[in-house]
Short mmCIF file of C-alpha atoms in Angstrom, two decimals:
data_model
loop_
_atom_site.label_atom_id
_atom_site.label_comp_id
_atom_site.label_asym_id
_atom_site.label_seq_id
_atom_site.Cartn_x
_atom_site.Cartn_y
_atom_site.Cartn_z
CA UNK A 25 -0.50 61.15 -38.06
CA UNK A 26 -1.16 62.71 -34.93
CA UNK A 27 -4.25 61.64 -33.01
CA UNK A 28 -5.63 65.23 -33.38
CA UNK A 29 -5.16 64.72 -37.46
CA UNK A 30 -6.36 60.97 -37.41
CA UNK A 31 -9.69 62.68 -35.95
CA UNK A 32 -9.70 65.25 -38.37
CA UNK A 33 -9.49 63.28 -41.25
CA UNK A 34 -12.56 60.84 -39.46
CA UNK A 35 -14.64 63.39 -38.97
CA UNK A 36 -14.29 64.85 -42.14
CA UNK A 37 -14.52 60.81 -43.88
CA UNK A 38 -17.81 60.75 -42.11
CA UNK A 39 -19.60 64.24 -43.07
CA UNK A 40 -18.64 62.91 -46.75
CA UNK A 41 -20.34 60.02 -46.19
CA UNK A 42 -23.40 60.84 -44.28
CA UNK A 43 -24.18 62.88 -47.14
CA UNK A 44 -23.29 60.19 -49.98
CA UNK A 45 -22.67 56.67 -48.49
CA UNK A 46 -21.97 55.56 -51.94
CA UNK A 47 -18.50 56.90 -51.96
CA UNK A 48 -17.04 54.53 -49.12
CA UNK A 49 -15.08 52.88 -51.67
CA UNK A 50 -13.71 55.86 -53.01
CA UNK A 51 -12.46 57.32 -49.73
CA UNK A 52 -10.32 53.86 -49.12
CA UNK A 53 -7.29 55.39 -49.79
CA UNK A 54 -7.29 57.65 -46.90
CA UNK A 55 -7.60 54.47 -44.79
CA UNK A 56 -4.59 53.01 -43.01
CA UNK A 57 -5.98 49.73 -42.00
CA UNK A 58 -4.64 47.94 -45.67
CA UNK A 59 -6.25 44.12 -44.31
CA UNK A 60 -10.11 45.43 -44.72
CA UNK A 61 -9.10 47.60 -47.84
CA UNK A 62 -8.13 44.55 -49.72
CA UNK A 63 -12.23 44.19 -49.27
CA UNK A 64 -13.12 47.02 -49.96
CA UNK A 65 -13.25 47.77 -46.23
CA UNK A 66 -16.05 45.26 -45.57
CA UNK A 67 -15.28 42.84 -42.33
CA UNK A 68 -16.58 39.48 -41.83
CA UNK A 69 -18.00 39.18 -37.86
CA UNK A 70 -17.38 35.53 -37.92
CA UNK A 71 -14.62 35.95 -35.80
CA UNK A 72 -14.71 38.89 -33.02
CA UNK A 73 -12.41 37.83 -30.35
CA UNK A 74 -9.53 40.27 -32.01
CA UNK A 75 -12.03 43.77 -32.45
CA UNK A 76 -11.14 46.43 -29.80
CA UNK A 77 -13.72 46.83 -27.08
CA UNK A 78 -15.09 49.87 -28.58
CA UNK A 79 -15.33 48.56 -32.00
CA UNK A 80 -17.23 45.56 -30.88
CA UNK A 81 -19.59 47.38 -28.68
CA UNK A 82 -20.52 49.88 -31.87
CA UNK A 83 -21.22 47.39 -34.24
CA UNK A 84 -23.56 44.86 -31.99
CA UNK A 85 -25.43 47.70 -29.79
CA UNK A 86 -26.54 50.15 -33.08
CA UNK A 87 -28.97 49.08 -36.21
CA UNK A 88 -28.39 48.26 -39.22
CA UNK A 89 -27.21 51.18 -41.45
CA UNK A 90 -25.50 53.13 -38.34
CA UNK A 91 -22.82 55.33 -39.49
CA UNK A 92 -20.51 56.74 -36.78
CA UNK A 93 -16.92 57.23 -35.94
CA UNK A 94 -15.43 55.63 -33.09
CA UNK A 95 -12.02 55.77 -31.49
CA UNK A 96 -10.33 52.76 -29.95
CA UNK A 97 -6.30 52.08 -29.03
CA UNK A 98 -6.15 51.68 -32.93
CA UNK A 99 -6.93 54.78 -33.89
CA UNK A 100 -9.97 56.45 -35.16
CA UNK A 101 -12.58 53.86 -37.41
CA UNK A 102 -15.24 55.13 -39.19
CA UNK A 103 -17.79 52.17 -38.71
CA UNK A 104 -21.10 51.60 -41.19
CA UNK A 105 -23.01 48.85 -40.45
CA UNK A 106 -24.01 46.92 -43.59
CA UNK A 107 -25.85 43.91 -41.97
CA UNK A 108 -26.56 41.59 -38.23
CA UNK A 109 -27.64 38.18 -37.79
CA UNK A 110 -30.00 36.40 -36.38
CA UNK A 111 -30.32 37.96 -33.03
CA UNK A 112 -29.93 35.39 -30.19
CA UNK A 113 -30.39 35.75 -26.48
CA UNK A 114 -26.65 35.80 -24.56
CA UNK A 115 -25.47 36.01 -21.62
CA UNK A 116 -22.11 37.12 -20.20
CA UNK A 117 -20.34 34.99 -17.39
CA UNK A 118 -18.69 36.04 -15.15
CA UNK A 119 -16.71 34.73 -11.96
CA UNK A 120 -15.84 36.99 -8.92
CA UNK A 121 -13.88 35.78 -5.99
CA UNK A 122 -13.35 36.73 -2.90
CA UNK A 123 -11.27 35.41 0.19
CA UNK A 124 -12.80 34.41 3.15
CA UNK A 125 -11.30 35.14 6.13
CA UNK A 126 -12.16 35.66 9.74
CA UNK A 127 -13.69 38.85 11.67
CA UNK A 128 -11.06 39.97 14.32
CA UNK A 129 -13.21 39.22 17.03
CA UNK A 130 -13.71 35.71 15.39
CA UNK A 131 -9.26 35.79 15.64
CA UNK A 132 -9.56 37.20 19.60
CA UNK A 133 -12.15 34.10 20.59
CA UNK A 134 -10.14 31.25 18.96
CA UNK A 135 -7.09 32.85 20.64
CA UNK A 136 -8.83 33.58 23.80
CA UNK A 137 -9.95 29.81 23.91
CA UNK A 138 -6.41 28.51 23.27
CA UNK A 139 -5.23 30.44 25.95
CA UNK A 140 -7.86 28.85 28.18
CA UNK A 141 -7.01 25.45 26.45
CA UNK A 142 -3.13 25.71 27.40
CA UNK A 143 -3.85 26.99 31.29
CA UNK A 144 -6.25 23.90 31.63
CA UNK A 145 -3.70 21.41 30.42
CA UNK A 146 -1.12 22.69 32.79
CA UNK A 147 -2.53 21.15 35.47
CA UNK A 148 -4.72 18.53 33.44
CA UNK A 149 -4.54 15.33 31.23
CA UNK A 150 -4.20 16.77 27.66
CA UNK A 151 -6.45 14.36 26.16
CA UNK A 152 -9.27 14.39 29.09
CA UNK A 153 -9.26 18.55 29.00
CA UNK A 154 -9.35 18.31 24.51
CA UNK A 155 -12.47 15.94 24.65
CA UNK A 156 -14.24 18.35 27.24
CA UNK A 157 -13.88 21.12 24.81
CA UNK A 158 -14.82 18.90 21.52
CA UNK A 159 -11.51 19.46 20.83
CA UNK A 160 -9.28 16.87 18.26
CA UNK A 161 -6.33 15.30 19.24
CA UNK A 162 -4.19 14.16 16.17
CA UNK A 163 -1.97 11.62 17.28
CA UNK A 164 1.84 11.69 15.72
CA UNK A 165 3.78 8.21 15.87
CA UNK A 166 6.68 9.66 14.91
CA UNK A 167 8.85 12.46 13.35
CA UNK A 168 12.31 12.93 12.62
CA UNK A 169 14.68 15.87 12.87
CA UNK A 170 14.53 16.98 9.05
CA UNK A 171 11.14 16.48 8.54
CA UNK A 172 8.81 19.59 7.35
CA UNK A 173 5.55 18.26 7.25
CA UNK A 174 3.06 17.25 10.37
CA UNK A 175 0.43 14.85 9.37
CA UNK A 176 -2.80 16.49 9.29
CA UNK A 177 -1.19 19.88 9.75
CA UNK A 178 1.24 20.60 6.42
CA UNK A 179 4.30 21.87 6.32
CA UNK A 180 5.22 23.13 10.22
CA UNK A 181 8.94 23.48 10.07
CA UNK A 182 8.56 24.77 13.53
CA UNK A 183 6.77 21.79 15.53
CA UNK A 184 9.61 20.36 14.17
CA UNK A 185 12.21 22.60 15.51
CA UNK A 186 10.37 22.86 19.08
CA UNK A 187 10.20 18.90 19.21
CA UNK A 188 13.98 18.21 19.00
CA UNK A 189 15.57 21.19 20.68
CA UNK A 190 17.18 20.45 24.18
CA UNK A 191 14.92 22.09 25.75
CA UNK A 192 12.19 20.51 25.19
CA UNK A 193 11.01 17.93 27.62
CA UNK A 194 8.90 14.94 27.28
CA UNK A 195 5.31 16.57 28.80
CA UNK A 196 6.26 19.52 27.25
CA UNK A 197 3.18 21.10 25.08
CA UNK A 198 3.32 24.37 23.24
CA UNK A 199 0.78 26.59 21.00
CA UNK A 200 1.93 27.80 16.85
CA UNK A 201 0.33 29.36 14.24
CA UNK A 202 -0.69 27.30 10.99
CA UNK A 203 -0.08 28.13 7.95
CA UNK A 204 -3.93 27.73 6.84
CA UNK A 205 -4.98 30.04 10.40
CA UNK A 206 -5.95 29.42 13.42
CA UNK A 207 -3.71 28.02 16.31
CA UNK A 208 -2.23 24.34 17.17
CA UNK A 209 -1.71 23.21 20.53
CA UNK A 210 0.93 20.10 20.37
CA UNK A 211 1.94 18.04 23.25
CA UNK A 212 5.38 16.11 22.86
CA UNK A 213 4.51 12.69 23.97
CA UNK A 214 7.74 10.92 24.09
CA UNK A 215 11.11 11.03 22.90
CA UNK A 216 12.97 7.94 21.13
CA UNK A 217 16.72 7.95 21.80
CA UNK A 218 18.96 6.18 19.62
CA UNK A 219 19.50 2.38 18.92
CA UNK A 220 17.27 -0.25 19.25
CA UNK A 221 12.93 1.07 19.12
CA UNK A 222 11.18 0.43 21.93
CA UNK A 223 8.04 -2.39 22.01
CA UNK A 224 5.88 -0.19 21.64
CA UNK A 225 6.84 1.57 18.68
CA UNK A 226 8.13 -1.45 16.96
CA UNK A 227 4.70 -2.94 17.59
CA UNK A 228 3.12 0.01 15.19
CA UNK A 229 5.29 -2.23 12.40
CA UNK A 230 5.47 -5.79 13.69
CA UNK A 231 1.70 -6.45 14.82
CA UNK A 232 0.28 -6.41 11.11
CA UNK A 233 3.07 -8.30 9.65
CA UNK A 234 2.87 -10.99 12.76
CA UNK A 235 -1.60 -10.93 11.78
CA UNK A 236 -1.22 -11.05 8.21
CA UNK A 237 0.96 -14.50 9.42
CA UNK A 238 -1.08 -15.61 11.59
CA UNK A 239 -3.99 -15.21 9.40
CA UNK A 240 -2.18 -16.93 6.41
CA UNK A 241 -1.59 -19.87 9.07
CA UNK A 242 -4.76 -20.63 9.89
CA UNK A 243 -6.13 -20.23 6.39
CA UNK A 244 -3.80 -23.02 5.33
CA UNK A 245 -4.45 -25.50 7.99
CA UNK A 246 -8.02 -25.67 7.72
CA UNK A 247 -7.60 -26.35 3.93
CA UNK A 248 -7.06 -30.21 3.15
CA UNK A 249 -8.18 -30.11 -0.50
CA UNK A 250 -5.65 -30.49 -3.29
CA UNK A 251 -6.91 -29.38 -6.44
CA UNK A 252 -7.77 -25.70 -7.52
CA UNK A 253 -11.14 -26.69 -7.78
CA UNK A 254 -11.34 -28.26 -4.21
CA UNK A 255 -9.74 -25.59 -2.65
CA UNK A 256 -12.03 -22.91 -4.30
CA UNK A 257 -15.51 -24.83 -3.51
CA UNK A 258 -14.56 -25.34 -0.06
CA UNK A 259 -13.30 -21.63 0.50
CA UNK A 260 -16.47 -19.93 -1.38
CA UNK A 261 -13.84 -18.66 -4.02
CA UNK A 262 -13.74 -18.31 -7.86
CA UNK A 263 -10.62 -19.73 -9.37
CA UNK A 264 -8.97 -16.62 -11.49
CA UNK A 265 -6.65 -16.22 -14.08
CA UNK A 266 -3.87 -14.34 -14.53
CA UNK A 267 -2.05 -13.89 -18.26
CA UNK A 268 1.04 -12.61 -19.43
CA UNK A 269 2.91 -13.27 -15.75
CA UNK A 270 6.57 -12.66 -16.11
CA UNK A 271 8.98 -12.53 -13.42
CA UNK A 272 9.77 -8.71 -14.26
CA UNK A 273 6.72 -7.01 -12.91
CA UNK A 274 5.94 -9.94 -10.03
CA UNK A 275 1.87 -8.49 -9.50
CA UNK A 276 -1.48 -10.01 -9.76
CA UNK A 277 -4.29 -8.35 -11.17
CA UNK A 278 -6.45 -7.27 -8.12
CA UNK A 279 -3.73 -8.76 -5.76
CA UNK A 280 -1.01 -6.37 -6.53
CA UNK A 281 2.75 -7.49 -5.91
CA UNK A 282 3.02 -10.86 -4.95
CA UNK A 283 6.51 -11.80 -5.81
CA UNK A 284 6.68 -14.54 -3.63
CA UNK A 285 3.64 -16.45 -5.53
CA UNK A 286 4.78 -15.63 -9.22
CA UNK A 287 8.03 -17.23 -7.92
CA UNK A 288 6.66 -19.78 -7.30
CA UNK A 289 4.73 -20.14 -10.21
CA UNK A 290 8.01 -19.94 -12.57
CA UNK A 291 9.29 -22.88 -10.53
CA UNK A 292 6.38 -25.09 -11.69
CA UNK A 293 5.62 -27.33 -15.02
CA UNK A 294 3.46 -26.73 -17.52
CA UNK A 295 0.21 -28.21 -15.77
CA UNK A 296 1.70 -28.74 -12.31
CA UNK A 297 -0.05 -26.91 -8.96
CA UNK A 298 1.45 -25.50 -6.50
CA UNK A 299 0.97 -25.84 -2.86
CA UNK A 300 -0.47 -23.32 -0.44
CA UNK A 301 1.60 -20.33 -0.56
CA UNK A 302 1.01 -17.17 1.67
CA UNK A 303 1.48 -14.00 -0.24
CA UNK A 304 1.44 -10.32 0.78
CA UNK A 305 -2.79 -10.25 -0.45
CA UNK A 306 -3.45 -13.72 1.15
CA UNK A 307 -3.30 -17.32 0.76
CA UNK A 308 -2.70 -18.57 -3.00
CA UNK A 309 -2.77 -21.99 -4.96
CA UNK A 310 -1.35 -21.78 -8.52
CA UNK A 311 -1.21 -24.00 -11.19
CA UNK A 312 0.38 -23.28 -14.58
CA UNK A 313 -1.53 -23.50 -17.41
CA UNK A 314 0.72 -22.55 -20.17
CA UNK A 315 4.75 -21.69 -20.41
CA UNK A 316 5.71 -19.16 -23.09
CA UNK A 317 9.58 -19.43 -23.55
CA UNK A 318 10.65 -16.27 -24.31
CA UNK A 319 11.81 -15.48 -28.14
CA UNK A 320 15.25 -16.32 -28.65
CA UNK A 321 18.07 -12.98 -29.88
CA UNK A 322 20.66 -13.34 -32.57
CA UNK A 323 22.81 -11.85 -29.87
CA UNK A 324 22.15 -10.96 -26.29
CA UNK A 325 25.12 -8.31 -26.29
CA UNK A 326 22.86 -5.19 -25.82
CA UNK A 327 20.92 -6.82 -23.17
CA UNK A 328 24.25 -7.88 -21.23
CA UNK A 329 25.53 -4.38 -21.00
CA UNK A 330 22.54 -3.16 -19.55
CA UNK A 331 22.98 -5.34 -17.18
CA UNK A 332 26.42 -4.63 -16.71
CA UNK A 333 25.51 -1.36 -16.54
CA UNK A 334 23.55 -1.05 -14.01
CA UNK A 335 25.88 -3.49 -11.60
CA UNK A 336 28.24 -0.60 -12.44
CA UNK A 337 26.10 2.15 -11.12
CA UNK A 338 24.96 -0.10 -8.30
CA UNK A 339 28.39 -0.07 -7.27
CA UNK A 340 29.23 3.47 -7.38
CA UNK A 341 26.21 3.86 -4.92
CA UNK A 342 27.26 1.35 -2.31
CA UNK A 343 30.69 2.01 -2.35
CA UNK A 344 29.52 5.99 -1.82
CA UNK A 345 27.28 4.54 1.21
CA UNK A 346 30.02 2.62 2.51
CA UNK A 347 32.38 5.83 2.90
CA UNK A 348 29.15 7.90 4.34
CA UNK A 349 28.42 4.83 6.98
CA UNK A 350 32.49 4.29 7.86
CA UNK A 351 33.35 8.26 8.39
CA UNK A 352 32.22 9.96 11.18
CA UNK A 353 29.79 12.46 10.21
CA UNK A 354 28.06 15.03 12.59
CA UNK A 355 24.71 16.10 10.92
CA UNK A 356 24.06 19.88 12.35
CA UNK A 357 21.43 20.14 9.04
CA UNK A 358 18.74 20.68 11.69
CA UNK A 359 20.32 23.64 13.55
CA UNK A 360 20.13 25.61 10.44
CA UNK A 361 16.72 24.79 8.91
#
């Protein structure tokens, strides 16, 4: 039917009925919606998430024993309402978002003060003229020529690019745009040339591993005690325990890896204690308190060729670094990203 017949046919459904509501049931067959016919054209409201807008709002807005035709994207329904619920208080919940962004003359300060900011520091020590202006300075130990990302900053593919081309200078500062707004003023500090680091950025690596040595020294020579229990009293410690160790997954629970230590420990007797071992979490004295040989296999075939297997693959790898370190390979990646 056309949409002019469907509301024909409505219109002329409802007069019938207004006049005799008793003959619903006998008008059916005029009805193209064959799901409520099979009940006689009565619908459950249990579930309303499917009813058309228009529907919905007819049936929950009017009283009970409203008659009326209404016309959704369905088609035309001709809508008596045979009984409501409990009526309940409800709300409707709704979230509306909007972005947050700055005025322009917000935009024309910030820029106007970065502008000031960069003539300053021409003249000026960079950190000195920042702190005047309660300005932060994000130190950068150190990039390299592929990298996308700036601590602090995100992804700034051009820092990058500015930082390694030739003619940029150690001294050199210059202002960009980030991605989240706003401006960045960065100041290349220095520039590491190839081979061996300097001290000072070696330092950045060395001075916590030479500490944590240090530290582990000192802890062990002012311990003279022998026993687990000795060493524990005289330290202020609690002796803990650690279960199902395996050489596998070397880590301590609340230590983390300590590979070195559960080395150790696999080197011991049943009942034997260790002496002072420094670990990558601290100092350590072990004793075994129990060895669980692993469960013998009727055949240790499938384990072997995993093994084998993954030699295999370890050796496609190195060989394929091997070539890549003995050829002569110019890297220009950088000139085009």
């Amino acid at each position: 039917k056309t949409e002019a017949e469907a509301k024909t046919t409505a219109d002329s459904i409802y007069k019938v009925l207004k006049r005799n509501r008793s003959k619903f049931k006998s008008l059916l067959s005029l009805s193209s919606d064959k799901v409520s016919n099979e009940k006689d054209g009565v619908i459950e409201f249990a579930y309303t998430a499917g009813f058309a807008p228009e529907f919905k709002a007819y049936s929950f807005e009017n009283p009970k024993g409203s008659l009326g035709v209404v016309r959704t994207d369905f088609g035309y329904h001709v809508i008596e309402i045979l009984g409501q619920g409990t009526f309940q208080q409800a709300y409707k919940v709704a979230t509306i978002s909007q972005a947050i962004e700055p005025s322009v003359e917000t935009v024309d300060e910030v820029f106007k003060n970065k502008s000031k900011f960069e003539i300053a520091v021409a003249d000026a020590d960079f950190e000195t003229v920042a702190a005047e202006n309660n300005y932060e300075v994000r130190p950068v130990s150190s990039i390299k020529e592929l990298d996308e990302n700036i601590p602090g900053l995100g992804a700034q593919r051009a820092i990058v690019r500015w930082a390694f081309d030739d003619s940029a200078s150690e001294g050199d500062f210059k202002s960009f745009n980030t991605t989240a707004g706003g401006f960045v003023v960065v100041k290349l500090t220095g520039v590491n040339t190839a081979g061996l680091m300097s001290t000072e950025s070696g330092s950045v690596t060395a001075l916590p591993e030479i500490r944590k040595e240090k530290k582990a020294e000192i802890i062990k020579d002012r311990i003279s005690a022998t026993t687990l229990d000795e060493i524990a009293t005289a330290e202020g410690q609690t002796i803990k325990t650690a279960v199902a160790v395996n050489m596998k997954n070397p880590t301590l629970s609340g230590a983390g890896r300590e590979p070195l230590v559960i080395g150790t420990a696999f080197g011991l007797a049943e009942g034997a204690t260790s002496e002072l071992i420094s670990g990558n979490s601290g100092v350590y004295a072990v004793q075994v308190t129990k060895v669980t040989a692993a469960a013998a296999l009727p055949s240790y075939q499938a384990a072997a060729n995993r093994v084998g297997k993954a030699k295999e693959n370890a050796v496609n790898t190195q060989l394929y670094n091997a070539l890549k370190d003995a050829a002569e390979i110019e890297d220009n990646r950088a000139v085009f990203y």
